[in-house]
Coordinates of C-alpha atoms in Angstrom, one line a residue:
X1383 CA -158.2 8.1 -37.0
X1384 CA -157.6 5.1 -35.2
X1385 CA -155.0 4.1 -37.3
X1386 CA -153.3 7.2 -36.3
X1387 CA -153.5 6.2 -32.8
X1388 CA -152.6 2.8 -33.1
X1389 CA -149.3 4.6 -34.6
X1390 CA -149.2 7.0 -32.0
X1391 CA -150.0 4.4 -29.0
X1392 CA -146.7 2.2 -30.7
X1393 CA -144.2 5.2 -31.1
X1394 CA -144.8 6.1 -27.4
X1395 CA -144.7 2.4 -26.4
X1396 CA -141.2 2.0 -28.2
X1397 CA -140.4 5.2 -26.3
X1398 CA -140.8 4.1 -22.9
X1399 CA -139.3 0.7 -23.7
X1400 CA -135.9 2.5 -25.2
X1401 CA -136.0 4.6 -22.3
X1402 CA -135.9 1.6 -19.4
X1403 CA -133.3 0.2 -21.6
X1404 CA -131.0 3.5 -21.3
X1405 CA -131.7 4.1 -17.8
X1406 CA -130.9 0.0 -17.2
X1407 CA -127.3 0.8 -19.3
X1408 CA -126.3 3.9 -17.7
X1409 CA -125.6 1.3 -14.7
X1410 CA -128.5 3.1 -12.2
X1411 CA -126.8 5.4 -10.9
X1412 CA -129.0 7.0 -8.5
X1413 CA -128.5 3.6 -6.6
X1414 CA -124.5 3.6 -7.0
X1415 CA -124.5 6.9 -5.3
X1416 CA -122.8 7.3 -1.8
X1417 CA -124.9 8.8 1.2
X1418 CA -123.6 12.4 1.7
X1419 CA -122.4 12.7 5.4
X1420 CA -123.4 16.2 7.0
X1421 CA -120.7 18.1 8.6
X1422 CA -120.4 17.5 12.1
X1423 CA -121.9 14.4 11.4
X1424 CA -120.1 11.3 13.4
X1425 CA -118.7 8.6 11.3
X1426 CA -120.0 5.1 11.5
X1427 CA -118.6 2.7 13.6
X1428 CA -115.7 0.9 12.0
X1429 CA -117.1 -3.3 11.1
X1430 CA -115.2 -5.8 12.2
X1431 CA -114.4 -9.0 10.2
X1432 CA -117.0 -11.5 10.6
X1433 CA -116.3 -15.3 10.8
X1434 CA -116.4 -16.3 7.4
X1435 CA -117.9 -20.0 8.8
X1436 CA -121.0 -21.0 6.7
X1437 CA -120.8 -18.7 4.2
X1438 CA -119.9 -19.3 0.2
X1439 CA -117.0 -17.0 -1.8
X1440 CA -116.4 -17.4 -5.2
X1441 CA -113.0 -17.6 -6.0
X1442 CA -111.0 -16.6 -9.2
X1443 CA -107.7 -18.6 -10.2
X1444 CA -105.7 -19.5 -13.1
X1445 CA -106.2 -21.5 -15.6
X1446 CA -102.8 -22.9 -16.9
X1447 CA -99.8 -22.2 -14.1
X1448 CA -99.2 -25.6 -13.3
X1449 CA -98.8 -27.0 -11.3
X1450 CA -100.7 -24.3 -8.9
X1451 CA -103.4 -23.8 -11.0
X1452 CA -104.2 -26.3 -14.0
X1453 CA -106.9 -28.3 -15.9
X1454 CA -106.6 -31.5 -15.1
X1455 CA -105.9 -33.3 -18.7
X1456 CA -108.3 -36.1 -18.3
X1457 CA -111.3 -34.9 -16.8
X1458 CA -111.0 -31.0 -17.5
X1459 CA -111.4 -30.1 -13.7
X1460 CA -109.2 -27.5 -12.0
X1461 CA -106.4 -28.5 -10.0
X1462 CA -103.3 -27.9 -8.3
X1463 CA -101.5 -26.3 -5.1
X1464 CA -103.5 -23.1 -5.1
X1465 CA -106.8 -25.0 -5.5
X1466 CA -106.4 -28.2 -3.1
X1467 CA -104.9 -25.2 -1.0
X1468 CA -108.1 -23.1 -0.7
X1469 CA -109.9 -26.2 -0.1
X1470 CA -108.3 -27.2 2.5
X1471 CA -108.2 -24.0 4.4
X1472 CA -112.2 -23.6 3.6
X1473 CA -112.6 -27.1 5.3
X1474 CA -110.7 -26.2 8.4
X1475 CA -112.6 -22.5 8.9
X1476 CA -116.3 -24.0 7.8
X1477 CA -116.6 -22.2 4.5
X1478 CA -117.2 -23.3 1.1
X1479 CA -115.8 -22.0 -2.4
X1480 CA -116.7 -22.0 -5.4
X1481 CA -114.0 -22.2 -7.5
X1482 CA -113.8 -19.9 -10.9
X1483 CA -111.1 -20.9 -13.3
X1484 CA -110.4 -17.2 -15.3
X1485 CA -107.0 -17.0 -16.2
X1486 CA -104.5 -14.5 -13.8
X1487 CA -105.2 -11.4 -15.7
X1488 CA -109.3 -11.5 -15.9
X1489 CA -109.1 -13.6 -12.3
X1490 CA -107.8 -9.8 -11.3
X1491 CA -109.9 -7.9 -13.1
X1492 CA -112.7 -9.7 -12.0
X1493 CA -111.5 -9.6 -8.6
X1494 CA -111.5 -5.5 -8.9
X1495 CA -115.3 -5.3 -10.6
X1496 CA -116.4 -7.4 -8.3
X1497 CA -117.3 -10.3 -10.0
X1498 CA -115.3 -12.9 -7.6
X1499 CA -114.8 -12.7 -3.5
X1500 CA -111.2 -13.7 -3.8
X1501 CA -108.0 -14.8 -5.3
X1502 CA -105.6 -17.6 -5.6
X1503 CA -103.3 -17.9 -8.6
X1504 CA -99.5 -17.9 -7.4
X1505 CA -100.3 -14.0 -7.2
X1506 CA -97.1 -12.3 -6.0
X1507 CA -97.7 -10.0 -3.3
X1508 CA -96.1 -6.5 -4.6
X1509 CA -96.5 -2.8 -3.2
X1510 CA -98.2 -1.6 -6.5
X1511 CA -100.7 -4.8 -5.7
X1512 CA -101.1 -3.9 -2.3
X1513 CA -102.8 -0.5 -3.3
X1514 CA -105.3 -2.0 -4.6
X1515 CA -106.0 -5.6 -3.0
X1516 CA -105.5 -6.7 0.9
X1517 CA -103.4 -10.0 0.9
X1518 CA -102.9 -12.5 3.4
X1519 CA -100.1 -14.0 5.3
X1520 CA -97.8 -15.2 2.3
X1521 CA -98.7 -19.0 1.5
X1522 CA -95.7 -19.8 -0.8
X1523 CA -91.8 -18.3 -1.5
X1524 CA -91.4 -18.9 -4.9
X1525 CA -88.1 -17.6 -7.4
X1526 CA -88.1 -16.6 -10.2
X1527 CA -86.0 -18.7 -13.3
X1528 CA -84.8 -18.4 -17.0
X1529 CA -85.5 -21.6 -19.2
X1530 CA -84.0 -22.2 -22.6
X1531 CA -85.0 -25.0 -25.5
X1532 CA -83.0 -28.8 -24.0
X1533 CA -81.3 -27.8 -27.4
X1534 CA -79.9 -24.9 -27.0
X1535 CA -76.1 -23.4 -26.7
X1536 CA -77.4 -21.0 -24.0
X1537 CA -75.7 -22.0 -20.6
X1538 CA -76.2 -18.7 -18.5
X1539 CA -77.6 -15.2 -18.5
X1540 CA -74.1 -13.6 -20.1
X1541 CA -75.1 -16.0 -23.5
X1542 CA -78.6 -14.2 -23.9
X1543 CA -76.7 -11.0 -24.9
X1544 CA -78.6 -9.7 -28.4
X1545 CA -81.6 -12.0 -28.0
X1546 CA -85.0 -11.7 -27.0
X1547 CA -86.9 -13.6 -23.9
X1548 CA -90.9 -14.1 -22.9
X1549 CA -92.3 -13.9 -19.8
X1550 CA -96.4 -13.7 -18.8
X1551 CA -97.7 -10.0 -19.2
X1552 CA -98.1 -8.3 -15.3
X1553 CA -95.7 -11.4 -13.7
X1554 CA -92.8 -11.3 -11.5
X1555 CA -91.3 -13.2 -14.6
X1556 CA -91.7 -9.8 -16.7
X1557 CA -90.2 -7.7 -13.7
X1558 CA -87.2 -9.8 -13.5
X1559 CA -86.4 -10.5 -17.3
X1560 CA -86.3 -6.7 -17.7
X1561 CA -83.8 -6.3 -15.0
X1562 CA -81.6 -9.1 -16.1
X1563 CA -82.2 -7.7 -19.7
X1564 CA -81.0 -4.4 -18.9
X1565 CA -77.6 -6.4 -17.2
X1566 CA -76.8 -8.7 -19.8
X1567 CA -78.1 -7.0 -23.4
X1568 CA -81.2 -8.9 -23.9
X1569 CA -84.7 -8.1 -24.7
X1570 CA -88.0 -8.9 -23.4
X1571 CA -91.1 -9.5 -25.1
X1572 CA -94.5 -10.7 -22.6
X1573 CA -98.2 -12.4 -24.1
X1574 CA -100.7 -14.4 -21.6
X1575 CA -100.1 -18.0 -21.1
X1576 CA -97.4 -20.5 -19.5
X1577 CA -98.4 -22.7 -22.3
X1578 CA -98.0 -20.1 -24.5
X1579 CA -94.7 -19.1 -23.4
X1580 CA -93.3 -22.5 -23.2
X1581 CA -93.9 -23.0 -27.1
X1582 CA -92.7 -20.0 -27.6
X1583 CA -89.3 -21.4 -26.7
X1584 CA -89.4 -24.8 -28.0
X1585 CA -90.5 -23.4 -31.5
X1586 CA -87.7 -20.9 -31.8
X1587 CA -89.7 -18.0 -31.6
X1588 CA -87.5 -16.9 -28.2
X1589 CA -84.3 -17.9 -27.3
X1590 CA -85.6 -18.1 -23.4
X1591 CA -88.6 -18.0 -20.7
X1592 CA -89.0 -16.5 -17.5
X1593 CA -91.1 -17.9 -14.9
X1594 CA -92.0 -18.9 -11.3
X1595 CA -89.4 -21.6 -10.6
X1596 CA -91.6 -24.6 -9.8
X1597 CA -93.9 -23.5 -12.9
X1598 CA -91.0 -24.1 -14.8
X1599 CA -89.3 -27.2 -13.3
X1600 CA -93.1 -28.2 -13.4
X1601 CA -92.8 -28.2 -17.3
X1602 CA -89.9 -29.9 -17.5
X1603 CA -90.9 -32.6 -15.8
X1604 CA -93.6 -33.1 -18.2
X1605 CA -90.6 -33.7 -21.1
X1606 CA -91.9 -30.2 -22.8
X1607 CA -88.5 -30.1 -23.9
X1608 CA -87.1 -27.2 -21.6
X1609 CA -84.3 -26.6 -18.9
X1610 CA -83.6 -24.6 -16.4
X1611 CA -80.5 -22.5 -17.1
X1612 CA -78.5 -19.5 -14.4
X1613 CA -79.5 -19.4 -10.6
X1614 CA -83.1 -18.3 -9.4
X1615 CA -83.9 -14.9 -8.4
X1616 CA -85.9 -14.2 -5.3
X1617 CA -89.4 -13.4 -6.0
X1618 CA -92.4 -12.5 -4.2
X1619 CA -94.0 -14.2 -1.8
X1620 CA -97.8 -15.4 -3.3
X1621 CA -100.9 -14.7 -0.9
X1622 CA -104.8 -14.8 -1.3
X1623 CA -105.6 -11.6 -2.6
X1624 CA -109.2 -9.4 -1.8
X1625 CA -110.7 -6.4 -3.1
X1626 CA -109.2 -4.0 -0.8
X1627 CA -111.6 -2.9 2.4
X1628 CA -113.5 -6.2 1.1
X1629 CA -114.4 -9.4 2.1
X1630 CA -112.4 -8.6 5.8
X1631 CA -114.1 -12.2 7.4
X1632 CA -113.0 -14.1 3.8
X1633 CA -109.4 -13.1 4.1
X1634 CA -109.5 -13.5 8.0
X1635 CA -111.1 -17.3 7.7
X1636 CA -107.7 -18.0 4.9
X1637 CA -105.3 -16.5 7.3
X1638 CA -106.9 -18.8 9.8
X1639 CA -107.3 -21.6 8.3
X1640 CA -103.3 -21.6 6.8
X1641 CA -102.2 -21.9 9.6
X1642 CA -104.8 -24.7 11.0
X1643 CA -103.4 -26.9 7.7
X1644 CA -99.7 -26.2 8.2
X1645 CA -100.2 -27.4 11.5
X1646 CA -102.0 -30.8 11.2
X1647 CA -99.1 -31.5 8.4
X1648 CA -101.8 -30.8 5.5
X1649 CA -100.2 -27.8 4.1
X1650 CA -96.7 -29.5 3.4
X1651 CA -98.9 -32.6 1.8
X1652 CA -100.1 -30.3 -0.3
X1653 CA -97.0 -29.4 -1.3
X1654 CA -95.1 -32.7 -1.6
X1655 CA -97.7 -34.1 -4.0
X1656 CA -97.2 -31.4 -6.9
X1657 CA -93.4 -30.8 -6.5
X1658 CA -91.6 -33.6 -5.2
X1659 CA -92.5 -36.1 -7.9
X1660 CA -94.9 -34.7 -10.3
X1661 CA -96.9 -37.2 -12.2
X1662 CA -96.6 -36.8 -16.1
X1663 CA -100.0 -35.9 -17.4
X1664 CA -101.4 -38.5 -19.3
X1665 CA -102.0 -36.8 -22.4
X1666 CA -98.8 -35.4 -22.2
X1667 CA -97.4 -38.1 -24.8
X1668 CA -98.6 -40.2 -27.8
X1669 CA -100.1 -39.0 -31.0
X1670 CA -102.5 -36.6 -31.7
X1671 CA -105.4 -38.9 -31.6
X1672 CA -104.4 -39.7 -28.4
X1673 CA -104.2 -36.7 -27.4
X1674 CA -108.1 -35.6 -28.9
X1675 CA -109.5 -39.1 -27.4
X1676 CA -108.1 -38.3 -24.0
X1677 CA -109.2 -34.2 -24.3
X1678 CA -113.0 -35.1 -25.5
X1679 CA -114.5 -35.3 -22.3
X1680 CA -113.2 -31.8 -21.2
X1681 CA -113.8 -30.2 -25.1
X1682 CA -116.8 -31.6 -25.3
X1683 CA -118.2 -29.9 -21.8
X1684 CA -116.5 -26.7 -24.2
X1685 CA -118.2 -27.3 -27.4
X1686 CA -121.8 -27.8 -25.7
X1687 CA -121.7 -24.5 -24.0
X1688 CA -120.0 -23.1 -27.2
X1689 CA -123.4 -24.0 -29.2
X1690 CA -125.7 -23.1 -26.2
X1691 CA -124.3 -19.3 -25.9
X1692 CA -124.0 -19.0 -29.6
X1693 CA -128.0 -20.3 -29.8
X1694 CA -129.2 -18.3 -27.2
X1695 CA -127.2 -15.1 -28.6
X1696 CA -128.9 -16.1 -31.8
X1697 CA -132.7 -16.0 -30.9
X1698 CA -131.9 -12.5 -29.2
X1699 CA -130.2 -11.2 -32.7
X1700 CA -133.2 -12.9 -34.7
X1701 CA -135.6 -10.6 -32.2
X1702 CA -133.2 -7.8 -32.0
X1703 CA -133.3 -7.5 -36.2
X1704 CA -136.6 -8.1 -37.3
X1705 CA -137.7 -5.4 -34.6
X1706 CA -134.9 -2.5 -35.7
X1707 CA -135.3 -4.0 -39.0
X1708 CA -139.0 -2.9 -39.4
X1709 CA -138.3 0.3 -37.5
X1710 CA -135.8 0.9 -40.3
X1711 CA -139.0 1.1 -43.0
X1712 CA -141.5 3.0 -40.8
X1713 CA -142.0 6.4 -42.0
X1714 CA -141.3 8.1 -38.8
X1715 CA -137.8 9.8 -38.7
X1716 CA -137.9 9.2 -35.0
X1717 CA -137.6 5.1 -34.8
X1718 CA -135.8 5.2 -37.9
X1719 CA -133.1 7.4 -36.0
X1720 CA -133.4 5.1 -33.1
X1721 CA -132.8 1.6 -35.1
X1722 CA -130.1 3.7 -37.5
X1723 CA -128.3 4.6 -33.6
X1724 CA -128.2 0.9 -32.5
X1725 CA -126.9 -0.3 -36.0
X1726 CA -124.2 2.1 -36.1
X1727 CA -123.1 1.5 -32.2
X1728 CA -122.9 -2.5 -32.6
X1729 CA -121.7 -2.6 -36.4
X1730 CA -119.0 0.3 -35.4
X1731 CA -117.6 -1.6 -31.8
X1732 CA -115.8 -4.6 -31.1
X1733 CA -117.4 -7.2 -30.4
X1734 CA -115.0 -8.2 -27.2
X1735 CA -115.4 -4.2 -26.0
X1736 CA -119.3 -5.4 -25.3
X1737 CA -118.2 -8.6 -23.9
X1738 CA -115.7 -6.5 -21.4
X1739 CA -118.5 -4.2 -20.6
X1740 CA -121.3 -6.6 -19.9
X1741 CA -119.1 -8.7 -17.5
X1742 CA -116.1 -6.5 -16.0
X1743 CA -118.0 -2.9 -16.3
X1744 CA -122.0 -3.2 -16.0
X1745 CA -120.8 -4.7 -12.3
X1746 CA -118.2 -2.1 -11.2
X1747 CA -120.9 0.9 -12.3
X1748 CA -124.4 -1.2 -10.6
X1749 CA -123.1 -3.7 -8.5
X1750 CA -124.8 -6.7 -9.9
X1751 CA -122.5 -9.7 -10.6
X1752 CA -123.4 -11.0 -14.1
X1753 CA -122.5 -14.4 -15.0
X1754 CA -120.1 -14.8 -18.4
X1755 CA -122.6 -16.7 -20.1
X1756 CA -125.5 -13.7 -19.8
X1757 CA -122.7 -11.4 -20.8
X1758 CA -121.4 -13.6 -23.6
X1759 CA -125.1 -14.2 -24.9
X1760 CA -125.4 -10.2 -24.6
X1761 CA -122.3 -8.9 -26.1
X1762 CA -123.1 -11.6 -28.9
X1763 CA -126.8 -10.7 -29.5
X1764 CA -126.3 -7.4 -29.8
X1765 CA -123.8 -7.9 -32.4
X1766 CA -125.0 -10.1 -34.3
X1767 CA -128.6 -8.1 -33.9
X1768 CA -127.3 -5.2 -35.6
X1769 CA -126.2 -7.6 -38.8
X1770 CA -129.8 -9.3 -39.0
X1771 CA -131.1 -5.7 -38.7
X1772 CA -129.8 -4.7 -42.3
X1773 CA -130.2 -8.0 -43.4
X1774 CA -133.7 -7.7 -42.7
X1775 CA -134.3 -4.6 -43.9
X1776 CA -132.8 -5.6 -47.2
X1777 CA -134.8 -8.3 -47.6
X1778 CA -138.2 -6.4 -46.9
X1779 CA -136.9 -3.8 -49.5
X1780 CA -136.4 -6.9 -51.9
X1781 CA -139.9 -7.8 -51.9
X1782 CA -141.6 -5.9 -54.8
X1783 CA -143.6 -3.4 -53.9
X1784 CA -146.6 -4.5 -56.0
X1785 CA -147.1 -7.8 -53.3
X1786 CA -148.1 -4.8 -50.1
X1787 CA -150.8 -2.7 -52.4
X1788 CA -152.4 -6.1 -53.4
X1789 CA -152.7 -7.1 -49.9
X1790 CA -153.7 -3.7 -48.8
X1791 CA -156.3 -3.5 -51.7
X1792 CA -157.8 -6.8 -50.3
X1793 CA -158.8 -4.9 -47.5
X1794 CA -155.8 -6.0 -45.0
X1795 CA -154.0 -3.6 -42.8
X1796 CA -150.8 -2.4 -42.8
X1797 CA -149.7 -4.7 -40.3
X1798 CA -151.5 -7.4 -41.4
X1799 CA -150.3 -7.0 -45.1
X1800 CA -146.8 -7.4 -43.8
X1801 CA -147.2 -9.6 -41.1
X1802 CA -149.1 -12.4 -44.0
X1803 CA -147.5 -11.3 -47.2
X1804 CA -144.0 -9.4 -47.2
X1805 CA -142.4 -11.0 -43.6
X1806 CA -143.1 -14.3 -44.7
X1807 CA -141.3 -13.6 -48.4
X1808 CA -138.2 -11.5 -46.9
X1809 CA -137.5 -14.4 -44.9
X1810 CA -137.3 -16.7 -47.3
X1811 CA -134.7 -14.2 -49.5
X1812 CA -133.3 -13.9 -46.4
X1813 CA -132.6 -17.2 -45.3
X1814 CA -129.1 -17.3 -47.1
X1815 CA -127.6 -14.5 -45.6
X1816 CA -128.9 -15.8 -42.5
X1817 CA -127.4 -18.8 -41.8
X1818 CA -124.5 -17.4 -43.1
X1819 CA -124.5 -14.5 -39.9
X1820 CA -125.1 -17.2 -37.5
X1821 CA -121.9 -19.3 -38.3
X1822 CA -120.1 -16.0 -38.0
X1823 CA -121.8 -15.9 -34.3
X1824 CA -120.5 -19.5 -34.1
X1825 CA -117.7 -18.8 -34.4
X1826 CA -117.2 -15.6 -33.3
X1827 CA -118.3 -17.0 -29.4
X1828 CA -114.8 -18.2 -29.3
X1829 CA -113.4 -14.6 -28.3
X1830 CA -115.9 -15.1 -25.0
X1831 CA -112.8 -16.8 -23.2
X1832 CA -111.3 -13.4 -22.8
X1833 CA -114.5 -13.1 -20.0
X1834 CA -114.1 -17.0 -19.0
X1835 CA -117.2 -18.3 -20.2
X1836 CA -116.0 -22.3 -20.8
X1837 CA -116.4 -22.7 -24.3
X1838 CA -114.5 -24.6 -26.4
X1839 CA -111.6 -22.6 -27.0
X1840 CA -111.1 -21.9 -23.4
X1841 CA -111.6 -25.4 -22.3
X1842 CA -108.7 -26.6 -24.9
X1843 CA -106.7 -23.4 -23.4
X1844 CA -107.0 -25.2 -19.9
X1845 CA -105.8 -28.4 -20.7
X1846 CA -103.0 -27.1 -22.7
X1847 CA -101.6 -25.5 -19.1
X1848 CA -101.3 -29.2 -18.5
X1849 CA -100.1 -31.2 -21.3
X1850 CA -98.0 -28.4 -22.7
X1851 CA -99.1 -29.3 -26.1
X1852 CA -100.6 -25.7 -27.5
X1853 CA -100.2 -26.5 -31.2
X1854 CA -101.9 -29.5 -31.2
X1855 CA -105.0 -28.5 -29.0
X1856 CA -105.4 -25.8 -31.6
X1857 CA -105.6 -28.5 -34.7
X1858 CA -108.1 -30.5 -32.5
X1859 CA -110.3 -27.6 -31.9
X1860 CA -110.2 -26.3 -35.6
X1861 CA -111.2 -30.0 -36.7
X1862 CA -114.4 -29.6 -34.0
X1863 CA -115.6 -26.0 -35.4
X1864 CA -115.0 -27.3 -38.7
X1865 CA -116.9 -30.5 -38.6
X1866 CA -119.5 -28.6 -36.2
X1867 CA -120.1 -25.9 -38.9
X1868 CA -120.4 -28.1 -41.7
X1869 CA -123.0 -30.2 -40.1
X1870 CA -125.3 -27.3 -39.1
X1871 CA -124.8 -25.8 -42.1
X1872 CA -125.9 -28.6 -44.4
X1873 CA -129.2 -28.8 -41.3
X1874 CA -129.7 -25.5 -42.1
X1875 CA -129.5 -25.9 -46.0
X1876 CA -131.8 -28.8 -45.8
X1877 CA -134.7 -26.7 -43.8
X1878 CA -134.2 -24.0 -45.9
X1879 CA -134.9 -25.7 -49.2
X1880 CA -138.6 -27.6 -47.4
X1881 CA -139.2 -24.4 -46.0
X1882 CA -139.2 -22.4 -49.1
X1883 CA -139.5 -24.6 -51.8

C-alpha cells in the first residue's frame, strides 16, 4: 500500500511539474494580454519621449560590413563608422550602449522580438522598413556599386549580359542588381555575408558583386582582389532604426546627439578615419599561420564559449535523459506517453527551429529578453536530451533482467534495486554512445551563430568581415574542432576505461 502511494505521490508530482513547464512554453499568455478599453471609455494620454540621458540600450549591428560594422582582426572587438558613431552620439546625449554584434538579418529580427533597443548597421531607410521600424534623421548617403574579379574582362554593366551577380539577401545591393539585371540580361543570386560575397567573386563562383559603395571600395583597399566597375546608383540613406512606437526617448537622444557631433567636427572625423585612407588590416596578408597567430586571441574568446554552452547544454541533456529515460520503463502508459511526446518533438525538429524559438520567439510571445547563451544551452539540451533519452533507455533494457529480481530478492526496493544495481551497469554500456552524443553537441553548437551567441564559428565569421579571407578562417577553425574533439575524446576514453574497468 505504500508503495502504491509512493507511485501515486510521483505520477502526480511529474504532473504538476509537466504542467508549469507547458504553461511556462505557451509564452503566459494571460500576462501578454492587452487591457480591454470599455466603450466610451477615454484613451490614455499620448507619452512623450523621455530624455534618453542615464539610461542603457542595447544595440544590434553587423558583424562584417566594413568598414561600418567589422571585427577588428587583432583583438576581435567591434568596430567601425556605425559603432564609433553611436558612441559618440551616446556621449554627447549622456547614455550608454551596449553594443551587440548580430549580423544585419538577426540584428533586425532581434530588433522586432525585442531582444535589442536599437539599430545601427548601414540600414537603408526604405518605405517597406518604415512600416515596421521608426528611423532617424539619415546619418549617411551611401550608393550603391557592381564589383568584378581585378581579373576580369567585364568593364561595364552591358558585359554582364548572360551571367549571374551576388548581392547580401534583404540589401539595397539585391534591389539594385535586380533592376540592372532586368536592363542588361543578367541574373542575381543573394546569401548573408560581404565576406561571403566577396569570395564569391574572386573564386569564380559569380561574375560580379553588388554592394554599398564604400563597403566595396572598403574591400578593395584591403587588396581582396576586386574593382569597382560602371557608375554608382543612388541608394538609400542609412538611419538608426527602432521598433516602431518604441524606444521614442532612444531615437530622440540619436537624433540629438547627430547633430551635437556633426557640429563639434566629430561626425566628419568619424568619417575621414574609415574612408579616406583606410588602414590594411593586419591579418589581411601573410600566410596562414600568420593569419591563425594573429586570429587566436579573438577565436580563442570563440572556442571558450563554444565548450562552455556545449557543457552546460550537456549536463541539462544528461538530466533531461536519464529522467525521460526511466519514465520510458515505468509501467504507466501515462509517463511513458509523456517521455515518448518529448522524444518524438526534439528527435523530429531542427535543432536551429528551437534555437530560433528560444531567442527570437519565447520574447515576442512573453516579453522576457533571453540571452543567446540560455537559448543556445536550451535549444541544445533539449536536443541532445531526447538522444540520451533512448540511449538510456537502451542501456537499462541491456542490463539482464536476472541482475533487478536478485536485488529485489535481497529485500531492496524498486528504486533502490535500480538506483544500486541497474543505473550504475547501464551507464557503464552506455558510456560509448555517450561521449559519442556529446561531440555531436560539440559540434553541433556551431549552428548557435545563426542567434549570435559568440562561439567559435561566429567569432572566425567576424574577423573574416575584416581580413576578407573566408576560406582560410574556415581551415583554421576546422583544425580547432578537430584538435579540440580529439583531445576530449581520448579524456573521455581514458575515464571511461578507470571508471568501468
Amino acid at each position: 500500500m505504500h508503495q502504491r502511494r509512493t507511485r501515486t505521490g510521483l505520477r502526480a508530482g511529474i504532473a504538476a511539474a509537466l504542467a508549469a513547464f507547458v504553461l511556462v512554453m505557451t509564452g503566459g499568455a494571460a500576462q501578454a494580454a492587452q487591457p480591454v478599453v470599455e466603450a466610451g471609455a477615454q484613451p490614455a494620454a499620448v507619452v512623450q519621449p523621455q530624455a534618453a540621458e542615464g539610461k542603457t540600450f542595447t544595440i544590434g549591428t553587423d558583424t562584417a560590413f566594413a568598414p561600418f560594422d567589422y571585427a577588428d582582426p587583432n583583438s576581435g572587438e567591434i568596430t567601425g563608422i556605425d559603432i564609433d558613431m553611436i558612441r559618440a552620439v551616446a556621449e554627447a546625449e549622456g547614455f550608454k550602449v551596449e553594443i551587440k554584434p548580430m549580423g544585419f538579418q538577426p540584428a533586425v529580427t532581434a530588433l522586432d522580438s525585442g531582444q535589442v533597443d536599437g539599430v545601427i548597421a548601414g540600414m537603408s531607410i526604405t518605405p517597406e522598413r518604415k512600416k515596421t521600424f521608426d528611423f532617424s534623421t539619415p546619418y549617411y548617403k551611401s550608393g550603391i556599386a557592381m564589383a568584378v574579379d581585378q581579373d576580369s574582362d567585364i568593364a561595364s554593366f552591358e558585359d554582364m549580359k548572360g551571367k549571374t551577380a551576388i548581392a547580401k539577401n534583404g540589401s539595397e545591393g539585391l534591389t539594385t542588381g535586380e533592376e540592372l539585371g532586368k536592363k542588361y540580361g543578367f541574373k542575381m543570386s543573394s546569401i548573408e555575408g560581404s565576406q561571403a560575397l566577396h569570395d564569391a567573386v574572386t573564386s569564380g563562383q559569380y561574375a560580379a558583386v553588388f554592394d554599398d559603395l564604400p563597403v566595396l571600395q572598403y574591400a578593395a583597399a584591403q587588396g581582396k582582389g576586386l574593382k569597382l566597375v560602371g557608375d554608382p546608383k543612388p541608394a538609400g540613406d542609412y538611419g538608426f532604426a527602432v521598433k516602431k512606437g518604441k524606444n521614442a526617448d532612444l531615437l530622440a537622444g540619436f537624433n540629438s546627439g547627430l547633430e551635437k557631433i556633426k557640429a563639434n567636427g566629430k561626425y566628419q572625423s568619424i568619417l575621414d578615419q574609415y574612408l579616406k585612407n583606410p588602414e590594411t588590416a593586419s591579418s589581411s596578408k601573410g600566410t596562414i599561420v600568420d593569419l591563425a597567430v594573429s586570429s587566436w586571441p579573438a577565436l580563442s574568446k570563440g572556442l571558450v564559449n563554444t565548450l562552455t554552452v556545449t557543457l552546460a547544454a550537456f549536463v541539462l541533456a544528461l538530466v533531461l535523459g536519464l529522467v525521460f529515460g526511466m519514465l520510458k520503463i515505468t509501467n504507466s502508459r501515462v509517463l511513458r506517453g509523456i517521455a515518448s511526446v518529448y522524444v518524438a518533438v526534439f528527435r523530429g525538429t531542427p535543432l536551429l527551429v528551437w534555437a530560433f524559438f528560444f531567442y527570437f520567439g519565447l520574447p515576442q510571445v512573453t516579453g522576457w529578453r533571453i540571452d543567446s547563451f540560455t537559448a543556445g544551452m536550451l535549444a541544445l539540451g533539449l536536443n541532445a536530451g531526447a538522444y540520451l533519452t533512448e540511449i538510456l533507455r537502451g542501456s537499462v533494457q541491456a542490463v539482464d533482467p536476472g541482475q533487478l529480481e536478485a536485488a529485489r530478492s535481497l529485500g531492496l526496493g524498486w528504486g533502490k534495486s535500480m538506483q544500486r544495481v541497474v543505473i550504475p551497469q547501464a551507464i557503464k554500456i552506455a558510456t560509448p554512445s555517450i561521449i559519442n552524443q556529446f561531440v555531436i553537441t560539440l559540434k553541433d553548437s556551431s549552428l548557435l551563430l545563426a542567434i549570435t551567441y559568440g562561439e567559435l564559428l561566429f567569432e572566425a565569421q567576424r574577423l573574416a568581415g575584416a581580413n576578407y579571407r573566408m576560406t582560410e578562417m574556415l581551415i583554421i577553425v576546422g583544425v580547432i574542432y578537430f584538435v579540440v574533439i580529439t583531445l576530449l575524446t581520448w579524456v573521455a576514453n581514458i575515464v571511461d576505461k578507470k571508471v568501468n574497468k
